[in-house]
Structure formats: C-alpha cells, structure tokens
mmCIF file of C-alpha atoms in Angstrom:
data_model
loop_
_atom_site.group_PDB
_atom_site.id
_atom_site.type_symbol
_atom_site.label_atom_id
_atom_site.label_comp_id
_atom_site.label_asym_id
_atom_site.label_seq_id
_atom_site.Cartn_x
_atom_site.Cartn_y
_atom_site.Cartn_z
ATOM 1 C CA LEU J 75 123.187 -6.768 37.024
ATOM 2 C CA ALA J 76 121.099 -4.058 35.353
ATOM 3 C CA GLN J 77 122.942 -4.602 32.058
ATOM 4 C CA PHE J 78 122.370 -8.371 32.366
ATOM 5 C CA GLN J 79 118.638 -7.831 32.987
ATOM 6 C CA ASP J 80 118.364 -5.418 30.045
ATOM 7 C CA GLY J 81 120.177 -7.964 27.897
ATOM 8 C CA LYS J 82 117.777 -10.704 28.931
ATOM 9 C CA THR J 83 114.810 -8.569 27.867
ATOM 10 C CA ILE J 84 116.428 -7.848 24.496
ATOM 11 C CA TYR J 85 117.372 -11.515 24.035
ATOM 12 C CA GLU J 86 113.790 -12.536 24.724
ATOM 13 C CA SER J 87 112.525 -10.111 22.094
ATOM 14 C CA ILE J 88 114.932 -10.890 19.228
ATOM 15 C CA CYS J 89 117.207 -13.903 19.816
ATOM 16 C CA ILE J 90 115.030 -16.429 21.618
ATOM 17 C CA GLY J 91 113.218 -17.649 18.504
ATOM 18 C CA CYS J 92 116.396 -19.109 17.043
ATOM 19 C CA HIS J 93 118.638 -19.679 20.062
ATOM 20 C CA GLN J 94 115.825 -20.657 22.477
ATOM 21 C CA ALA J 95 115.141 -19.762 26.118
ATOM 22 C CA ASP J 96 117.731 -22.261 27.347
ATOM 23 C CA GLY J 97 120.440 -21.127 24.919
ATOM 24 C CA ASN J 98 120.628 -24.579 23.316
ATOM 25 C CA GLY J 99 119.694 -23.396 19.837
ATOM 26 C CA LEU J 100 116.923 -24.698 17.622
ATOM 27 C CA ASN J 101 117.469 -27.696 15.375
ATOM 28 C CA LEU J 102 117.474 -26.692 11.679
ATOM 29 C CA VAL J 103 117.786 -23.022 12.661
ATOM 30 C CA ALA J 104 120.657 -22.008 14.967
ATOM 31 C CA PRO J 105 123.511 -23.489 17.018
ATOM 32 C CA PRO J 106 123.675 -23.237 20.801
ATOM 33 C CA LEU J 107 124.936 -20.239 22.706
ATOM 34 C CA ARG J 108 125.111 -22.258 25.910
ATOM 35 C CA LYS J 109 128.648 -23.528 26.522
ATOM 36 C CA SER J 110 129.758 -21.901 23.268
ATOM 37 C CA GLU J 111 133.335 -20.733 22.934
ATOM 38 C CA TRP J 112 132.027 -18.225 20.377
ATOM 39 C CA VAL J 113 130.048 -16.551 23.153
ATOM 40 C CA THR J 114 132.418 -16.860 26.109
ATOM 41 C CA GLY J 115 135.667 -16.305 24.206
ATOM 42 C CA ASP J 116 137.020 -13.031 22.888
ATOM 43 C CA PRO J 117 134.256 -10.413 23.287
ATOM 44 C CA VAL J 118 135.375 -8.661 20.090
ATOM 45 C CA ARG J 119 134.559 -11.817 18.135
ATOM 46 C CA ALA J 120 131.065 -11.928 19.642
ATOM 47 C CA ILE J 121 130.582 -8.221 18.902
ATOM 48 C CA LYS J 122 131.557 -8.762 15.260
ATOM 49 C CA ILE J 123 129.050 -11.619 14.940
ATOM 50 C CA VAL J 124 126.190 -9.605 16.394
ATOM 51 C CA LEU J 125 127.027 -6.561 14.279
ATOM 52 C CA CYS J 126 127.614 -8.230 10.899
ATOM 53 C CA GLY J 127 126.123 -11.690 11.212
ATOM 54 C CA LEU J 128 127.619 -15.119 10.644
ATOM 55 C CA GLU J 129 127.345 -17.781 7.999
ATOM 56 C CA GLY J 130 128.121 -21.436 8.640
ATOM 57 C CA PRO J 131 129.497 -23.913 8.935
ATOM 58 C CA ILE J 132 130.456 -23.309 12.548
ATOM 59 C CA THR J 133 131.807 -25.667 15.191
ATOM 60 C CA VAL J 134 130.434 -25.149 18.696
ATOM 61 C CA ALA J 135 131.647 -27.245 21.631
ATOM 62 C CA GLY J 136 133.147 -29.804 19.246
ATOM 63 C CA LYS J 137 130.058 -30.220 17.036
ATOM 64 C CA THR J 138 129.971 -28.785 13.517
ATOM 65 C CA TYR J 139 126.737 -27.117 12.458
ATOM 66 C CA GLN J 140 126.065 -26.505 8.782
ATOM 67 C CA VAL J 141 123.140 -26.320 6.395
ATOM 68 C CA PRO J 142 120.695 -28.070 6.737
ATOM 69 C CA ASP J 143 121.369 -28.358 10.509
ATOM 70 C CA ILE J 144 121.199 -24.545 10.762
ATOM 71 C CA GLN J 145 120.048 -21.670 8.593
ATOM 72 C CA PRO J 146 122.703 -20.461 6.134
ATOM 73 C CA VAL J 147 123.105 -17.006 7.739
ATOM 74 C CA MET J 148 122.524 -15.322 11.070
ATOM 75 C CA PRO J 149 121.721 -11.710 10.204
ATOM 76 C CA GLY J 150 123.725 -8.896 11.736
ATOM 77 C CA LEU J 151 122.175 -6.013 13.627
ATOM 78 C CA LYS J 152 124.673 -3.284 12.704
ATOM 79 C CA ASP J 153 122.299 -1.377 10.460
ATOM 80 C CA SER J 154 119.179 -1.787 12.593
ATOM 81 C CA PRO J 155 118.174 1.524 14.174
ATOM 82 C CA GLU J 156 116.495 -0.494 16.929
ATOM 83 C CA PHE J 157 119.807 -1.750 18.355
ATOM 84 C CA ASP J 158 122.207 0.883 19.599
ATOM 85 C CA ASP J 159 125.587 0.078 21.145
ATOM 86 C CA GLN J 160 124.186 -0.049 24.676
ATOM 87 C CA LYS J 161 121.518 -2.596 23.720
ATOM 88 C CA LEU J 162 123.968 -4.798 21.833
ATOM 89 C CA ALA J 163 126.407 -4.671 24.754
ATOM 90 C CA ALA J 164 123.590 -5.665 27.101
ATOM 91 C CA VAL J 165 122.448 -8.654 25.037
ATOM 92 C CA LEU J 166 126.045 -9.823 24.636
ATOM 93 C CA THR J 167 126.618 -9.493 28.372
ATOM 94 C CA TYR J 168 123.494 -11.566 28.952
ATOM 95 C CA VAL J 169 124.430 -14.433 26.609
ATOM 96 C CA ARG J 170 128.004 -14.432 27.936
ATOM 97 C CA ASN J 171 126.649 -15.007 31.464
ATOM 98 C CA ALA J 172 123.392 -16.962 31.068
ATOM 99 C CA TRP J 173 122.871 -20.757 31.176
ATOM 100 C CA GLY J 174 126.100 -21.390 33.076
ATOM 101 C CA ASN J 175 128.264 -19.291 30.733
ATOM 102 C CA LYS J 176 130.797 -17.148 32.573
ATOM 103 C CA ALA J 177 132.536 -14.294 30.781
ATOM 104 C CA SER J 178 133.278 -10.607 31.187
ATOM 105 C CA PRO J 179 130.567 -8.049 30.477
ATOM 106 C CA VAL J 180 130.649 -6.172 27.180
ATOM 107 C CA ALA J 181 130.934 -2.381 27.210
ATOM 108 C CA ALA J 182 128.978 -0.167 24.838
ATOM 109 C CA LYS J 183 132.238 1.624 23.950
ATOM 110 C CA ASP J 184 133.647 -1.658 22.642
ATOM 111 C CA VAL J 185 130.569 -2.221 20.479
ATOM 112 C CA SER J 186 130.887 1.359 19.226
ATOM 113 C CA ALA J 187 134.551 0.850 18.338
ATOM 114 C CA GLN J 188 133.786 -2.292 16.326
ATOM 115 C CA ARG J 189 130.797 -0.623 14.668
ATOM 116 C CA ALA J 190 133.124 2.137 13.425
ATOM 117 C CA ILE J 191 135.690 -0.379 12.156
ATOM 118 C CA LEU J 192 133.008 -2.465 10.392
ATOM 119 C CA LYS J 193 130.860 0.401 9.104
ATOM 120 C CA ASP J 194 131.494 -0.474 5.446
ATOM 121 C CA ARG J 195 131.202 -4.252 5.817
ATOM 122 C CA SER J 196 128.051 -5.544 4.163
ATOM 123 C CA GLU J 197 128.532 -9.310 4.283
ATOM 124 C CA PRO J 198 128.347 -11.641 7.283
ATOM 125 C CA PHE J 199 131.470 -13.214 8.674
ATOM 126 C CA ALA J 200 132.354 -16.830 7.984
ATOM 127 C CA ALA J 201 133.526 -18.741 11.033
ATOM 128 C CA GLU J 202 137.042 -19.086 9.635
ATOM 129 C CA ASP J 203 137.242 -15.270 9.303
ATOM 130 C CA LEU J 204 136.960 -15.036 13.070
ATOM 131 C CA GLN J 205 139.404 -17.769 14.113
#
C-alpha cells in the first residue's frame, strides 16, 4: 500500500499531464494506461517503456494510436537523476493497480536489473520491439 501511495504521488507529478488523472490518456498526446495490456502485462515490458521510452504506433485495448492521435515519443526516465529504481517501481506499481487495473507490484530490484541491461540504449522502444 505504501508503494502504491508513493507511486500515485509520483504519477501525479510527472505522468498525469499526458495520461490524465483517470488513466484514459489525453487525445493528441498519449494513449490510455487504464485497461492497457501494456501496463498490466509483463512487468519487464512496462519497466523497459518507463526506462527508455516508447514511440508509436501502439495498439491499446484493440485501438491503434499513432501520430497525430498521440505524440511521436514518450520519453524514458532512465537517465533522469530524479527517478531512482524505487520511485520507478512505485509509479509502475501504481499504474498497474489504479483505475481498475490489477497486476503484480513491481520491485525496485527488477527496475535495477533492467536499468543495467539497458544502460547503453539511447533510443526509445517501438511497440513491435516489445511484442
């Protein structure tokens, strides 16, 4: 519960502008996180997206989002000194369990492991890279 609450605070400070308070995304900016298989599926996939970013097109809950429906790239947070592994795990745990989503929590050690694997990656993932 504490991790979920921490994640909510982080979400409200960085993610809410694009993905909105209800997780439904913002038209012309970002797809929904609510009822998204990208959020509730494999946690490693979600970790990779948050660390390195994602460029569209992307299909969420059967609907394809692409420019101009969304921005071309969601930036990654891997190189931001503001977001350590614990904070990224918390925000991922929040989005995986907010708005009716139900998924396992994300551990900081799993974020750390992916950060080490992706340390030299400089470009965002394309959706097909993560299928």
